[in-house]
Amino acid sequence: TQLLEQSPQFLSIQEGENLTVYCNSSSVFSSLQWYRQEPGEGPVLLVTVVTGGEVKKLKRLTFQFGDARKDSSLHITAAQPGDTGLYLCAGPSRGTYKYIFGTGTRLKVLA
Amino acid sequence: DAGVIQSPRHEVTEMGQEVTLRCKPISGHDYLFWYRQTMMRGLELLIYFNNNVPIDDSGMPEDRFSAKMPNASFSTLKIQPSEPRDSAVYFCASSSTGPYITSGASGWETQYFGPGTRLLVL
């Protein structure tokens, strides 16, 4: 069974700090997506990475897909309260196209 | 665009009652997904439709759960009878394109999620 483990599970930081969250698996994924979910809302897609070693930037967010395509990271520079939310990674299960979602990282940025 | 619309946003019911959750996908989207989110199990796909036809329902937990899509703009997820362990947030999502396969990559294009229905079964 393919699993996506995210760490840390919870993170509370001050505005302006940098942080990195991780998404790890023992299985290879052909692509990975990152979502942010705000309280009371559904997840919103942030980025899709498809190539091993790929780095994508979205303003203050930097996403990296591991060379072996078994892991990914999300780095936020100078976090802001608006970054608060649940961050989920997801990838298509092997053999089907159903998305497996990670365990999630709940981020709180304090003003 | 109004986005994916779900109703009700909150539902409290008693064990044994029938619960019906409703979803209106984004107009023009041919794929519709039902997910369930709990603290213990995270976000899980229950079923998805393509052009109103159920394609994969292997995530539906048991026969108490059923989903229909009578037309391109409406879907329901029904639980009958409901049990306390069904308490969760249920999301509907839609996508304009199906799964893609390229050399070395596969997956879905963007899935747009609704705001969810928070269900509490007492």
mmCIF file of N, CA and C in Angstrom, chain A:
data_model
loop_
_atom_site.group_PDB
_atom_site.id
_atom_site.type_symbol
_atom_site.label_atom_id
_atom_site.label_comp_id
_atom_site.label_asym_id
_atom_site.label_seq_id
_atom_site.Cartn_x
_atom_site.Cartn_y
_atom_site.Cartn_z
ATOM 1 N N THR A 1 0.845 -1.195 0.000
ATOM 2 C CA THR A 1 0.000 0.000 0.000
ATOM 3 C C THR A 1 0.882 1.246 0.000
ATOM 4 N N GLN A 2 0.606 2.141 -0.942
ATOM 5 C CA GLN A 2 1.386 3.372 -0.993
ATOM 6 C C GLN A 2 0.892 4.346 0.065
ATOM 7 N N LEU A 3 1.822 4.913 0.796
ATOM 8 C CA LEU A 3 1.491 5.883 1.823
ATOM 9 C C LEU A 3 2.319 7.134 1.626
ATOM 10 N N LEU A 4 1.761 8.262 2.030
ATOM 11 C CA LEU A 4 2.485 9.534 2.029
ATOM 12 C C LEU A 4 2.482 10.051 3.464
ATOM 13 N N GLU A 5 3.657 10.081 4.062
ATOM 14 C CA GLU A 5 3.804 10.556 5.427
ATOM 15 C C GLU A 5 4.308 11.994 5.409
ATOM 16 N N GLN A 6 3.633 12.860 6.115
ATOM 17 C CA GLN A 6 4.051 14.261 6.156
ATOM 18 C C GLN A 6 4.580 14.607 7.538
ATOM 19 N N SER A 7 5.581 15.487 7.550
ATOM 20 C CA SER A 7 6.139 15.959 8.810
ATOM 21 C C SER A 7 6.557 17.417 8.685
ATOM 22 N N PRO A 8 6.475 18.176 9.758
ATOM 23 C CA PRO A 8 5.864 17.756 11.018
ATOM 24 C C PRO A 8 4.344 17.704 10.894
ATOM 25 N N GLN A 9 3.716 17.135 11.888
ATOM 26 C CA GLN A 9 2.259 17.051 11.881
ATOM 27 C C GLN A 9 1.648 18.410 12.206
ATOM 28 N N PHE A 10 2.270 19.118 13.145
ATOM 29 C CA PHE A 10 1.826 20.451 13.539
ATOM 30 C C PHE A 10 3.035 21.385 13.561
ATOM 31 N N LEU A 11 2.792 22.644 13.243
ATOM 32 C CA LEU A 11 3.864 23.634 13.245
ATOM 33 C C LEU A 11 3.264 24.993 13.560
ATOM 34 N N SER A 12 3.815 25.626 14.600
ATOM 35 C CA SER A 12 3.368 26.952 14.971
ATOM 36 C C SER A 12 4.589 27.866 14.994
ATOM 37 N N ILE A 13 4.557 28.903 14.175
ATOM 38 C CA ILE A 13 5.721 29.775 14.053
ATOM 39 C C ILE A 13 5.288 31.231 14.071
ATOM 40 N N GLN A 14 6.266 32.114 14.250
ATOM 41 C CA GLN A 14 6.016 33.549 14.227
ATOM 42 C C GLN A 14 6.087 34.067 12.791
ATOM 43 N N GLU A 15 5.343 35.098 12.543
ATOM 44 C CA GLU A 15 5.386 35.778 11.245
ATOM 45 C C GLU A 15 6.827 36.159 10.916
ATOM 46 N N GLY A 16 7.214 35.925 9.674
ATOM 47 C CA GLY A 16 8.560 36.283 9.235
ATOM 48 C C GLY A 16 9.543 35.116 9.252
ATOM 49 N N GLU A 17 9.212 34.053 9.961
ATOM 50 C CA GLU A 17 10.112 32.901 10.012
ATOM 51 C C GLU A 17 9.989 32.065 8.736
ATOM 52 N N ASN A 18 11.030 31.273 8.504
ATOM 53 C CA ASN A 18 11.018 30.324 7.391
ATOM 54 C C ASN A 18 10.664 28.941 7.910
ATOM 55 N N LEU A 19 10.125 28.096 7.044
ATOM 56 C CA LEU A 19 9.785 26.741 7.470
ATOM 57 C C LEU A 19 9.810 25.800 6.275
ATOM 58 N N THR A 20 9.984 24.534 6.592
ATOM 59 C CA THR A 20 9.943 23.493 5.570
ATOM 60 C C THR A 20 9.084 22.349 6.067
ATOM 61 N N VAL A 21 8.211 21.870 5.218
ATOM 62 C CA VAL A 21 7.420 20.680 5.530
ATOM 63 C C VAL A 21 7.759 19.612 4.515
ATOM 64 N N TYR A 22 7.619 18.358 4.950
ATOM 65 C CA TYR A 22 8.091 17.245 4.146
ATOM 66 C C TYR A 22 6.979 16.240 3.862
ATOM 67 N N CYS A 23 7.133 15.585 2.727
ATOM 68 C CA CYS A 23 6.185 14.558 2.289
ATOM 69 C C CYS A 23 7.030 13.377 1.826
ATOM 70 N N ASN A 24 6.914 12.248 2.502
ATOM 71 C CA ASN A 24 7.797 11.120 2.229
ATOM 72 C C ASN A 24 7.041 9.834 1.987
ATOM 73 N N SER A 25 7.600 9.011 1.122
ATOM 74 C CA SER A 25 7.003 7.708 0.837
ATOM 75 C C SER A 25 8.117 6.707 0.557
ATOM 76 N N SER A 26 7.808 5.450 0.746
ATOM 77 C CA SER A 26 8.740 4.395 0.354
ATOM 78 C C SER A 26 8.499 3.984 -1.094
ATOM 79 N N SER A 27 7.467 4.544 -1.695
ATOM 80 C CA SER A 27 7.100 4.207 -3.071
ATOM 81 C C SER A 27 7.408 5.362 -4.002
ATOM 82 N N VAL A 28 7.606 5.032 -5.255
ATOM 83 C CA VAL A 28 7.816 6.049 -6.286
ATOM 84 C C VAL A 28 6.463 6.569 -6.758
ATOM 85 N N PHE A 29 6.357 7.870 -6.878
ATOM 86 C CA PHE A 29 5.162 8.497 -7.422
ATOM 87 C C PHE A 29 5.504 9.167 -8.738
ATOM 88 N N SER A 30 4.622 9.029 -9.710
ATOM 89 C CA SER A 30 4.877 9.618 -11.018
ATOM 90 C C SER A 30 4.717 11.129 -10.987
ATOM 91 N N SER A 31 3.988 11.629 -10.031
ATOM 92 C CA SER A 31 3.837 13.064 -9.837
ATOM 93 C C SER A 31 3.320 13.291 -8.426
ATOM 94 N N LEU A 32 3.488 14.479 -7.932
ATOM 95 C CA LEU A 32 2.953 14.833 -6.621
ATOM 96 C C LEU A 32 2.320 16.216 -6.710
ATOM 97 N N GLN A 33 1.277 16.393 -5.940
ATOM 98 C CA GLN A 33 0.628 17.691 -5.840
ATOM 99 C C GLN A 33 0.672 18.168 -4.384
ATOM 100 N N TRP A 34 0.673 19.476 -4.227
ATOM 101 C CA TRP A 34 0.554 20.084 -2.907
ATOM 102 C C TRP A 34 -0.718 20.927 -2.885
ATOM 103 N N TYR A 35 -1.463 20.783 -1.790
ATOM 104 C CA TYR A 35 -2.705 21.529 -1.579
ATOM 105 C C TYR A 35 -2.603 22.295 -0.258
ATOM 106 N N ARG A 36 -3.337 23.391 -0.174
ATOM 107 C CA ARG A 36 -3.544 24.082 1.090
ATOM 108 C C ARG A 36 -5.035 24.123 1.368
ATOM 109 N N GLN A 37 -5.375 23.778 2.596
ATOM 110 C CA GLN A 37 -6.768 23.765 3.006
ATOM 111 C C GLN A 37 -6.940 24.702 4.195
ATOM 112 N N GLU A 38 -7.791 25.690 4.028
ATOM 113 C CA GLU A 38 -8.075 26.627 5.110
ATOM 114 C C GLU A 38 -9.275 26.122 5.899
ATOM 115 N N PRO A 39 -9.377 26.539 7.155
ATOM 116 C CA PRO A 39 -10.475 26.045 7.998
ATOM 117 C C PRO A 39 -11.836 26.276 7.353
ATOM 118 N N GLY A 40 -12.644 25.223 7.320
ATOM 119 C CA GLY A 40 -13.987 25.337 6.772
ATOM 120 C C GLY A 40 -14.062 25.346 5.249
ATOM 121 N N GLU A 41 -12.950 25.083 4.595
ATOM 122 C CA GLU A 41 -12.925 25.087 3.137
ATOM 123 C C GLU A 41 -12.332 23.791 2.605
ATOM 124 N N GLY A 42 -12.483 23.586 1.303
ATOM 125 C CA GLY A 42 -11.863 22.436 0.677
ATOM 126 C C GLY A 42 -10.421 22.718 0.291
ATOM 127 N N PRO A 43 -9.653 21.685 0.018
ATOM 128 C CA PRO A 43 -8.259 21.882 -0.405
ATOM 129 C C PRO A 43 -8.182 22.639 -1.729
ATOM 130 N N VAL A 44 -7.132 23.439 -1.861
ATOM 131 C CA VAL A 44 -6.884 24.191 -3.084
ATOM 132 C C VAL A 44 -5.511 23.806 -3.590
ATOM 133 N N LEU A 45 -5.451 23.438 -4.862
ATOM 134 C CA LEU A 45 -4.194 23.010 -5.447
ATOM 135 C C LEU A 45 -3.201 24.174 -5.516
ATOM 136 N N LEU A 46 -1.967 23.914 -5.043
ATOM 137 C CA LEU A 46 -0.901 24.901 -5.131
ATOM 138 C C LEU A 46 0.023 24.622 -6.317
ATOM 139 N N VAL A 47 0.417 23.363 -6.455
ATOM 140 C CA VAL A 47 1.404 23.041 -7.488
ATOM 141 C C VAL A 47 1.388 21.551 -7.782
ATOM 142 N N THR A 48 1.843 21.202 -8.970
ATOM 143 C CA THR A 48 2.080 19.816 -9.354
ATOM 144 C C THR A 48 3.536 19.694 -9.795
ATOM 145 N N VAL A 49 4.243 18.700 -9.264
ATOM 146 C CA VAL A 49 5.610 18.433 -9.701
ATOM 147 C C VAL A 49 5.632 17.053 -10.333
ATOM 148 N N VAL A 50 6.333 16.945 -11.446
ATOM 149 C CA VAL A 50 6.278 15.690 -12.208
ATOM 150 C C VAL A 50 7.653 15.097 -12.508
ATOM 151 N N THR A 51 8.698 15.877 -12.389
ATOM 152 C CA THR A 51 10.032 15.396 -12.757
ATOM 153 C C THR A 51 10.917 15.306 -11.530
ATOM 154 N N GLY A 52 11.643 14.187 -11.381
ATOM 155 C CA GLY A 52 12.558 14.038 -10.264
ATOM 156 C C GLY A 52 13.549 15.185 -10.222
ATOM 157 N N GLY A 53 13.710 15.787 -9.051
ATOM 158 C CA GLY A 53 14.624 16.913 -8.908
ATOM 159 C C GLY A 53 14.010 18.262 -9.245
ATOM 160 N N GLU A 54 12.796 18.254 -9.704
ATOM 161 C CA GLU A 54 12.145 19.506 -10.130
ATOM 162 C C GLU A 54 11.949 20.454 -8.945
ATOM 163 N N VAL A 55 12.155 21.732 -9.207
ATOM 164 C CA VAL A 55 11.904 22.784 -8.227
ATOM 165 C C VAL A 55 10.935 23.782 -8.846
ATOM 166 N N LYS A 56 9.879 24.095 -8.112
ATOM 167 C CA LYS A 56 8.927 25.093 -8.579
ATOM 168 C C LYS A 56 8.739 26.141 -7.488
ATOM 169 N N LYS A 57 8.617 27.394 -7.938
ATOM 170 C CA LYS A 57 8.415 28.484 -6.995
ATOM 171 C C LYS A 57 7.091 29.169 -7.254
ATOM 172 N N LEU A 58 6.411 29.467 -6.164
ATOM 173 C CA LEU A 58 5.145 30.169 -6.217
ATOM 174 C C LEU A 58 5.236 31.269 -5.174
ATOM 175 N N LYS A 59 5.703 32.442 -5.597
ATOM 176 C CA LYS A 59 5.933 33.578 -4.702
ATOM 177 C C LYS A 59 6.876 33.144 -3.580
ATOM 178 N N ARG A 60 6.455 33.113 -2.348
ATOM 179 C CA ARG A 60 7.333 32.764 -1.218
ATOM 180 C C ARG A 60 7.387 31.245 -0.966
ATOM 181 N N LEU A 61 6.703 30.477 -1.788
ATOM 182 C CA LEU A 61 6.670 29.021 -1.596
ATOM 183 C C LEU A 61 7.568 28.349 -2.625
ATOM 184 N N THR A 62 8.413 27.435 -2.171
ATOM 185 C CA THR A 62 9.292 26.680 -3.051
ATOM 186 C C THR A 62 9.014 25.197 -2.850
ATOM 187 N N PHE A 63 8.726 24.517 -3.930
ATOM 188 C CA PHE A 63 8.407 23.091 -3.901
ATOM 189 C C PHE A 63 9.515 22.321 -4.594
ATOM 190 N N GLN A 64 9.879 21.187 -4.010
ATOM 191 C CA GLN A 64 10.898 20.353 -4.621
ATOM 192 C C GLN A 64 10.438 18.910 -4.641
ATOM 193 N N PHE A 65 10.680 18.249 -5.749
ATOM 194 C CA PHE A 65 10.379 16.831 -5.906
ATOM 195 C C PHE A 65 11.712 16.091 -5.822
ATOM 196 N N GLY A 66 11.800 15.079 -4.996
ATOM 197 C CA GLY A 66 13.045 14.348 -4.818
ATOM 198 C C GLY A 66 13.502 13.680 -6.101
ATOM 199 N N ASP A 67 14.806 13.504 -6.214
ATOM 200 C CA ASP A 67 15.379 12.888 -7.415
ATOM 201 C C ASP A 67 14.769 11.521 -7.699
ATOM 202 N N ALA A 68 14.513 10.759 -6.649
ATOM 203 C CA ALA A 68 13.957 9.415 -6.807
ATOM 204 C C ALA A 68 12.441 9.413 -6.858
ATOM 205 N N ARG A 69 11.844 10.585 -6.767
ATOM 206 C CA ARG A 69 10.384 10.768 -6.806
ATOM 207 C C ARG A 69 9.685 9.988 -5.703
ATOM 208 N N LYS A 70 10.342 9.918 -4.545
ATOM 209 C CA LYS A 70 9.712 9.302 -3.381
ATOM 210 C C LYS A 70 9.402 10.328 -2.298
ATOM 211 N N ASP A 71 9.845 11.570 -2.515
ATOM 212 C CA ASP A 71 9.638 12.557 -1.476
ATOM 213 C C ASP A 71 9.537 13.950 -2.097
ATOM 214 N N SER A 72 8.995 14.852 -1.315
ATOM 215 C CA SER A 72 8.841 16.227 -1.764
ATOM 216 C C SER A 72 8.893 17.133 -0.544
ATOM 217 N N SER A 73 9.249 18.376 -0.782
ATOM 218 C CA SER A 73 9.280 19.340 0.310
ATOM 219 C C SER A 73 8.651 20.643 -0.135
ATOM 220 N N LEU A 74 8.154 21.360 0.848
ATOM 221 C CA LEU A 74 7.578 22.688 0.638
ATOM 222 C C LEU A 74 8.269 23.636 1.607
ATOM 223 N N HIS A 75 8.913 24.658 1.066
ATOM 224 C CA HIS A 75 9.597 25.643 1.889
ATOM 225 C C HIS A 75 8.874 26.974 1.759
ATOM 226 N N ILE A 76 8.572 27.566 2.892
ATOM 227 C CA ILE A 76 7.937 28.888 2.899
ATOM 228 C C ILE A 76 8.915 29.885 3.499
ATOM 229 N N THR A 77 9.157 30.939 2.761
ATOM 230 C CA THR A 77 10.053 32.016 3.213
ATOM 231 C C THR A 77 9.226 33.151 3.802
ATOM 232 N N ALA A 78 9.643 33.640 4.928
ATOM 233 C CA ALA A 78 8.991 34.786 5.573
ATOM 234 C C ALA A 78 7.488 34.548 5.704
ATOM 235 N N ALA A 79 7.144 33.547 6.484
ATOM 236 C CA ALA A 79 5.744 33.147 6.612
ATOM 237 C C ALA A 79 4.865 34.305 7.086
ATOM 238 N N GLN A 80 3.628 34.287 6.592
ATOM 239 C CA GLN A 80 2.648 35.300 6.953
ATOM 240 C C GLN A 80 1.413 34.616 7.531
ATOM 241 N N PRO A 81 0.626 35.328 8.328
ATOM 242 C CA PRO A 81 -0.588 34.716 8.892
ATOM 243 C C PRO A 81 -1.503 34.108 7.831
ATOM 244 N N GLY A 82 -1.497 34.665 6.640
ATOM 245 C CA GLY A 82 -2.311 34.128 5.554
ATOM 246 C C GLY A 82 -1.862 32.766 5.070
ATOM 247 N N ASP A 83 -0.668 32.332 5.489
ATOM 248 C CA ASP A 83 -0.184 31.000 5.128
ATOM 249 C C ASP A 83 -0.765 29.917 6.043
ATOM 250 N N THR A 84 -1.438 30.322 7.088
ATOM 251 C CA THR A 84 -2.031 29.364 8.036
ATOM 252 C C THR A 84 -2.990 28.421 7.319
ATOM 253 N N GLY A 85 -2.882 27.145 7.635
ATOM 254 C CA GLY A 85 -3.769 26.159 7.033
ATOM 255 C C GLY A 85 -3.203 24.767 7.127
ATOM 256 N N LEU A 86 -3.905 23.836 6.515
ATOM 257 C CA LEU A 86 -3.474 22.448 6.459
ATOM 258 C C LEU A 86 -2.850 22.211 5.087
ATOM 259 N N TYR A 87 -1.619 21.764 5.069
ATOM 260 C CA TYR A 87 -0.909 21.494 3.824
ATOM 261 C C TYR A 87 -0.909 19.995 3.577
ATOM 262 N N LEU A 88 -1.377 19.623 2.391
ATOM 263 C CA LEU A 88 -1.498 18.226 2.018
ATOM 264 C C LEU A 88 -0.707 17.948 0.756
ATOM 265 N N CYS A 89 0.021 16.841 0.753
ATOM 266 C CA CYS A 89 0.602 16.371 -0.497
ATOM 267 C C CYS A 89 -0.277 15.222 -0.991
ATOM 268 N N ALA A 90 -0.237 14.969 -2.283
ATOM 269 C CA ALA A 90 -1.071 13.912 -2.865
ATOM 270 C C ALA A 90 -0.411 13.410 -4.138
ATOM 271 N N GLY A 91 -0.637 12.133 -4.409
ATOM 272 C CA GLY A 91 -0.092 11.564 -5.622
ATOM 273 C C GLY A 91 -0.959 10.433 -6.113
ATOM 274 N N PRO A 92 -0.878 10.108 -7.410
ATOM 275 C CA PRO A 92 -1.699 9.040 -7.971
ATOM 276 C C PRO A 92 -1.163 7.676 -7.573
ATOM 277 N N SER A 93 -2.051 6.813 -7.101
ATOM 278 C CA SER A 93 -1.621 5.476 -6.714
ATOM 279 C C SER A 93 -1.206 4.698 -7.965
ATOM 280 N N ARG A 94 -0.244 3.848 -7.778
ATOM 281 C CA ARG A 94 0.280 3.071 -8.895
ATOM 282 C C ARG A 94 -0.789 2.139 -9.434
ATOM 283 N N GLY A 95 -0.965 2.135 -10.721
ATOM 284 C CA GLY A 95 -1.932 1.232 -11.338
ATOM 285 C C GLY A 95 -3.327 1.800 -11.474
ATOM 286 N N THR A 96 -3.646 2.796 -10.666
ATOM 287 C CA THR A 96 -4.944 3.479 -10.801
ATOM 288 C C THR A 96 -4.631 4.962 -10.858
ATOM 289 N N TYR A 97 -5.631 5.771 -10.947
ATOM 290 C CA TYR A 97 -5.390 7.213 -10.932
ATOM 291 C C TYR A 97 -5.979 7.855 -9.694
ATOM 292 N N LYS A 98 -6.337 7.031 -8.748
ATOM 293 C CA LYS A 98 -6.896 7.607 -7.544
ATOM 294 C C LYS A 98 -5.803 8.273 -6.734
ATOM 295 N N TYR A 99 -6.106 9.465 -6.236
ATOM 296 C CA TYR A 99 -5.107 10.187 -5.476
ATOM 297 C C TYR A 99 -5.044 9.689 -4.042
ATOM 298 N N ILE A 100 -3.812 9.499 -3.593
ATOM 299 C CA ILE A 100 -3.535 9.206 -2.191
ATOM 300 C C ILE A 100 -3.101 10.510 -1.566
ATOM 301 N N PHE A 101 -3.768 10.888 -0.485
ATOM 302 C CA PHE A 101 -3.414 12.119 0.193
ATOM 303 C C PHE A 101 -2.535 11.813 1.401
ATOM 304 N N GLY A 102 -1.619 12.719 1.648
ATOM 305 C CA GLY A 102 -0.746 12.587 2.801
ATOM 306 C C GLY A 102 -1.467 12.872 4.101
ATOM 307 N N THR A 103 -0.745 12.647 5.188
ATOM 308 C CA THR A 103 -1.324 12.799 6.528
ATOM 309 C C THR A 103 -1.511 14.265 6.918
ATOM 310 N N GLY A 104 -0.860 15.170 6.204
ATOM 311 C CA GLY A 104 -1.084 16.594 6.425
ATOM 312 C C GLY A 104 -0.159 17.246 7.432
ATOM 313 N N THR A 105 0.142 18.516 7.205
ATOM 314 C CA THR A 105 0.866 19.365 8.167
ATOM 315 C C THR A 105 -0.011 20.563 8.462
ATOM 316 N N ARG A 106 -0.341 20.723 9.726
ATOM 317 C CA ARG A 106 -1.183 21.852 10.128
ATOM 318 C C ARG A 106 -0.283 22.996 10.573
ATOM 319 N N LEU A 107 -0.305 24.080 9.807
ATOM 320 C CA LEU A 107 0.576 25.233 10.052
ATOM 321 C C LEU A 107 -0.220 26.398 10.622
ATOM 322 N N LYS A 108 0.350 26.993 11.658
ATOM 323 C CA LYS A 108 -0.236 28.217 12.197
ATOM 324 C C LYS A 108 0.860 29.279 12.266
ATOM 325 N N VAL A 109 0.616 30.415 11.625
ATOM 326 C CA VAL A 109 1.566 31.511 11.634
ATOM 327 C C VAL A 109 0.993 32.628 12.493
ATOM 328 N N LEU A 110 1.723 32.950 13.534
ATOM 329 C CA LEU A 110 1.258 33.943 14.503
ATOM 330 C C LEU A 110 1.762 35.334 14.131
ATOM 331 N N ALA A 111 0.877 36.308 14.208
ATOM 332 C CA ALA A 111 1.240 37.692 13.881
ATOM 333 C C ALA A 111 2.071 38.329 14.983
#
